[in-house]
């Protein structure tokens, strides 16, 4: 039996496990990303000038391709559920409403679930989603469309420390789980 042949059942098994995990833990993600052609969609967000730091392209959190894979983007929602990020959203919403935030920037946005939830409650707010991973930007774009916010959302591939955004261009800046990911 060749090595290639023996790996096929393992790969199929792993894909099935990922599907089952997603079905129970992040069912909304399966609906949002169901028919997505990730590799084609990534092209719209990928900058040719992007350089990735070493930590960005090595395996982490069990994802062999690092941050540059559809599985990382899909699993981000699982991470948000595990760490209970949704529990802090009411406090963030209160702060955003109190400060009358109209320009929100989400650094290292991932799938942008938190900033999208905030923006849904702030009808005048514009949202800038920034991430270095084009896969995360594809996921965030899908989530913004799904939430009906695509017209108020700007996407940008960039490092959080080099955004290219103008000084004082935001009323509220979010960094959900960003610092946890940095070396």
mmCIF file of C-alpha atoms in Angstrom:
data_model
loop_
_atom_site.group_PDB
_atom_site.id
_atom_site.type_symbol
_atom_site.label_atom_id
_atom_site.label_comp_id
_atom_site.label_asym_id
_atom_site.label_seq_id
_atom_site.Cartn_x
_atom_site.Cartn_y
_atom_site.Cartn_z
ATOM 1 C CA UNK A 1 0.000 0.000 0.000
ATOM 2 C CA UNK A 2 1.419 3.382 -0.973
ATOM 3 C CA UNK A 3 1.777 6.202 1.508
ATOM 4 C CA UNK A 4 -0.420 8.436 -0.647
ATOM 5 C CA UNK A 5 -3.251 5.875 -0.637
ATOM 6 C CA UNK A 6 -3.055 5.346 3.118
ATOM 7 C CA UNK A 7 -3.322 9.102 3.778
ATOM 8 C CA UNK A 8 -6.548 9.541 1.840
ATOM 9 C CA UNK A 9 -8.815 7.847 4.402
ATOM 10 C CA UNK A 10 -7.152 9.839 7.193
ATOM 11 C CA UNK A 11 -7.707 13.109 5.331
ATOM 12 C CA UNK A 12 -11.350 12.187 4.681
ATOM 13 C CA UNK A 13 -11.790 11.259 8.330
ATOM 14 C CA UNK A 14 -10.273 14.557 9.440
ATOM 15 C CA UNK A 15 -12.545 16.528 7.108
ATOM 16 C CA UNK A 16 -15.551 14.665 8.524
ATOM 17 C CA UNK A 17 -14.461 15.448 12.104
ATOM 18 C CA UNK A 18 -14.096 19.142 11.229
ATOM 19 C CA UNK A 19 -17.571 19.108 9.667
ATOM 20 C CA UNK A 20 -19.069 17.441 12.742
ATOM 21 C CA UNK A 21 -17.341 19.849 15.143
ATOM 22 C CA UNK A 22 -18.587 22.774 13.113
ATOM 23 C CA UNK A 23 -22.129 21.411 12.988
ATOM 24 C CA UNK A 24 -22.423 21.336 16.760
ATOM 25 C CA UNK A 25 -20.175 24.145 17.943
ATOM 26 C CA UNK A 26 -20.480 26.812 15.252
ATOM 27 C CA UNK A 27 -23.561 26.018 13.140
ATOM 28 C CA UNK A 28 -23.932 29.624 11.965
ATOM 29 C CA UNK A 29 -20.456 29.465 10.414
ATOM 30 C CA UNK A 30 -21.474 26.486 8.310
ATOM 31 C CA UNK A 31 -24.424 28.469 6.984
ATOM 32 C CA UNK A 32 -22.397 31.606 6.257
ATOM 33 C CA UNK A 33 -19.450 29.823 4.611
ATOM 34 C CA UNK A 34 -21.300 26.834 3.078
ATOM 35 C CA UNK A 35 -20.639 27.438 -0.616
ATOM 36 C CA UNK A 36 -17.620 29.700 -0.327
ATOM 37 C CA UNK A 37 -14.746 29.266 -2.779
ATOM 38 C CA UNK A 38 -12.085 30.410 -0.311
ATOM 39 C CA UNK A 39 -9.147 30.484 -2.732
ATOM 40 C CA UNK A 40 -11.029 32.589 -5.251
ATOM 41 C CA UNK A 41 -12.418 34.970 -2.599
ATOM 42 C CA UNK A 42 -8.988 35.458 -0.975
ATOM 43 C CA UNK A 43 -7.717 37.124 -4.155
ATOM 44 C CA UNK A 44 -9.974 40.136 -3.564
ATOM 45 C CA UNK A 45 -8.357 40.870 -0.200
ATOM 46 C CA UNK A 46 -4.765 39.789 -0.664
ATOM 47 C CA UNK A 47 -2.261 42.558 -1.152
ATOM 48 C CA UNK A 48 0.745 41.708 -3.296
ATOM 49 C CA UNK A 49 2.883 43.782 -0.930
ATOM 50 C CA UNK A 50 1.976 41.733 2.148
ATOM 51 C CA UNK A 51 4.843 40.267 4.077
ATOM 52 C CA UNK A 52 3.986 37.796 6.799
ATOM 53 C CA UNK A 53 5.963 37.573 10.039
ATOM 54 C CA UNK A 54 7.468 34.185 10.840
ATOM 55 C CA UNK A 55 4.995 33.454 13.637
ATOM 56 C CA UNK A 56 2.188 33.976 11.142
ATOM 57 C CA UNK A 57 3.073 31.149 8.791
ATOM 58 C CA UNK A 58 3.884 28.358 11.242
ATOM 59 C CA UNK A 59 1.407 25.903 12.762
ATOM 60 C CA UNK A 60 -0.455 27.088 15.848
ATOM 61 C CA UNK A 61 -3.632 26.166 17.707
ATOM 62 C CA UNK A 62 -3.605 22.878 15.803
ATOM 63 C CA UNK A 63 -3.832 24.560 12.381
ATOM 64 C CA UNK A 64 -0.993 23.329 10.177
ATOM 65 C CA UNK A 65 -1.141 26.245 7.710
ATOM 66 C CA UNK A 66 -1.019 28.874 10.427
ATOM 67 C CA UNK A 67 -3.171 31.941 9.884
ATOM 68 C CA UNK A 68 -3.210 31.516 6.132
ATOM 69 C CA UNK A 69 -5.951 28.932 5.754
ATOM 70 C CA UNK A 70 -9.724 28.723 5.547
ATOM 71 C CA UNK A 71 -9.759 26.394 8.553
ATOM 72 C CA UNK A 72 -8.163 29.094 10.726
ATOM 73 C CA UNK A 73 -10.826 31.570 9.674
ATOM 74 C CA UNK A 74 -13.613 29.059 10.284
ATOM 75 C CA UNK A 75 -12.207 27.984 13.633
ATOM 76 C CA UNK A 76 -11.978 31.604 14.834
ATOM 77 C CA UNK A 77 -15.682 31.437 15.657
ATOM 78 C CA UNK A 78 -15.065 28.324 17.703
ATOM 79 C CA UNK A 79 -12.322 30.185 19.598
ATOM 80 C CA UNK A 80 -14.683 33.095 20.281
ATOM 81 C CA UNK A 81 -17.239 30.650 21.673
ATOM 82 C CA UNK A 82 -14.711 28.808 23.836
ATOM 83 C CA UNK A 83 -13.319 32.000 25.368
ATOM 84 C CA UNK A 84 -16.774 33.532 25.883
ATOM 85 C CA UNK A 85 -16.139 36.701 23.910
ATOM 86 C CA UNK A 86 -19.890 37.214 23.504
ATOM 87 C CA UNK A 87 -20.159 37.826 27.256
ATOM 88 C CA UNK A 88 -18.181 41.079 26.977
ATOM 89 C CA UNK A 89 -20.168 42.461 24.060
ATOM 90 C CA UNK A 90 -22.850 44.177 26.208
ATOM 91 C CA UNK A 91 -20.137 46.200 27.996
ATOM 92 C CA UNK A 92 -18.540 47.119 24.684
ATOM 93 C CA UNK A 93 -21.881 48.130 23.243
ATOM 94 C CA UNK A 94 -22.606 50.363 26.238
ATOM 95 C CA UNK A 95 -19.191 52.014 25.866
ATOM 96 C CA UNK A 96 -19.662 52.490 22.113
ATOM 97 C CA UNK A 97 -23.095 54.045 22.596
ATOM 98 C CA UNK A 98 -21.869 56.287 25.437
ATOM 99 C CA UNK A 99 -18.990 57.607 23.342
ATOM 100 C CA UNK A 100 -21.232 57.933 20.275
ATOM 101 C CA UNK A 101 -18.776 55.898 18.200
ATOM 102 C CA UNK A 102 -19.353 56.470 14.499
ATOM 103 C CA UNK A 103 -16.025 55.204 13.165
ATOM 104 C CA UNK A 104 -15.008 51.799 14.487
ATOM 105 C CA UNK A 105 -11.746 50.051 13.608
ATOM 106 C CA UNK A 106 -11.270 46.378 14.441
ATOM 107 C CA UNK A 107 -7.551 45.476 14.476
ATOM 108 C CA UNK A 108 -6.836 41.816 13.815
ATOM 109 C CA UNK A 109 -10.561 41.454 13.203
ATOM 110 C CA UNK A 110 -10.678 37.702 12.578
ATOM 111 C CA UNK A 111 -14.267 37.000 11.582
ATOM 112 C CA UNK A 112 -15.293 40.364 13.105
ATOM 113 C CA UNK A 113 -18.183 38.934 15.087
ATOM 114 C CA UNK A 114 -17.745 41.385 17.957
ATOM 115 C CA UNK A 115 -17.357 44.538 15.859
ATOM 116 C CA UNK A 116 -20.248 43.480 13.628
ATOM 117 C CA UNK A 117 -22.463 42.968 16.692
ATOM 118 C CA UNK A 118 -21.553 46.475 17.876
ATOM 119 C CA UNK A 119 -22.151 48.055 14.484
ATOM 120 C CA UNK A 120 -25.590 46.460 14.226
ATOM 121 C CA UNK A 121 -26.601 48.484 17.293
ATOM 122 C CA UNK A 122 -25.045 51.712 16.016
ATOM 123 C CA UNK A 123 -26.922 52.581 12.809
ATOM 124 C CA UNK A 124 -24.671 55.559 11.992
ATOM 125 C CA UNK A 125 -21.379 53.721 12.526
ATOM 126 C CA UNK A 126 -18.896 52.873 9.793
ATOM 127 C CA UNK A 127 -16.725 49.816 10.357
ATOM 128 C CA UNK A 128 -13.147 49.245 9.206
ATOM 129 C CA UNK A 129 -12.021 45.625 9.462
ATOM 130 C CA UNK A 130 -8.287 45.094 9.375
ATOM 131 C CA UNK A 131 -6.453 41.782 9.424
ATOM 132 C CA UNK A 132 -3.225 40.453 7.973
ATOM 133 C CA UNK A 133 -4.859 37.185 6.924
ATOM 134 C CA UNK A 134 -6.839 37.427 3.684
ATOM 135 C CA UNK A 135 -8.751 34.322 4.844
ATOM 136 C CA UNK A 136 -9.924 36.172 7.945
ATOM 137 C CA UNK A 137 -10.968 39.102 5.754
ATOM 138 C CA UNK A 138 -12.998 36.777 3.522
ATOM 139 C CA UNK A 139 -14.728 35.397 6.611
ATOM 140 C CA UNK A 140 -15.303 38.902 8.027
ATOM 141 C CA UNK A 141 -16.680 40.092 4.677
ATOM 142 C CA UNK A 142 -19.107 37.153 4.611
ATOM 143 C CA UNK A 143 -20.173 37.908 8.184
ATOM 144 C CA UNK A 144 -20.707 41.613 7.364
ATOM 145 C CA UNK A 145 -22.837 40.667 4.345
ATOM 146 C CA UNK A 146 -24.783 38.123 6.389
ATOM 147 C CA UNK A 147 -25.485 40.841 9.008
ATOM 148 C CA UNK A 148 -26.544 43.348 6.343
ATOM 149 C CA UNK A 149 -23.573 45.647 7.028
ATOM 150 C CA UNK A 150 -21.558 45.310 3.826
ATOM 151 C CA UNK A 151 -22.441 48.878 2.780
ATOM 152 C CA UNK A 152 -21.006 50.292 6.021
ATOM 153 C CA UNK A 153 -17.917 48.110 6.139
ATOM 154 C CA UNK A 154 -14.441 48.715 4.707
ATOM 155 C CA UNK A 155 -11.931 45.835 4.561
ATOM 156 C CA UNK A 156 -8.164 46.205 4.631
ATOM 157 C CA UNK A 157 -5.317 43.711 4.700
ATOM 158 C CA UNK A 158 -2.590 45.121 6.932
ATOM 159 C CA UNK A 159 -0.661 44.598 10.135
ATOM 160 C CA UNK A 160 -2.252 46.083 13.247
ATOM 161 C CA UNK A 161 0.914 48.050 13.949
ATOM 162 C CA UNK A 162 1.050 49.450 10.398
ATOM 163 C CA UNK A 163 -2.566 50.148 9.479
ATOM 164 C CA UNK A 164 -2.039 52.946 6.997
ATOM 165 C CA UNK A 165 -5.141 54.610 8.475
ATOM 166 C CA UNK A 166 -5.095 58.342 9.134
ATOM 167 C CA UNK A 167 -4.450 59.585 12.656
ATOM 168 C CA UNK A 168 -7.665 60.125 14.611
ATOM 169 C CA UNK A 169 -9.702 58.291 11.972
ATOM 170 C CA UNK A 170 -11.559 56.204 14.585
ATOM 171 C CA UNK A 171 -13.766 56.851 17.575
ATOM 172 C CA UNK A 172 -13.397 53.288 18.854
ATOM 173 C CA UNK A 173 -10.636 50.747 18.239
ATOM 174 C CA UNK A 174 -11.147 47.059 19.043
ATOM 175 C CA UNK A 175 -8.513 44.354 19.361
ATOM 176 C CA UNK A 176 -10.406 41.175 20.265
ATOM 177 C CA UNK A 177 -7.943 38.330 20.941
ATOM 178 C CA UNK A 178 -5.257 40.135 18.908
ATOM 179 C CA UNK A 179 -2.716 40.428 21.718
ATOM 180 C CA UNK A 180 -3.208 36.771 22.633
ATOM 181 C CA UNK A 181 -1.992 35.816 19.171
ATOM 182 C CA UNK A 182 1.182 37.901 19.109
ATOM 183 C CA UNK A 183 4.545 36.412 20.181
#
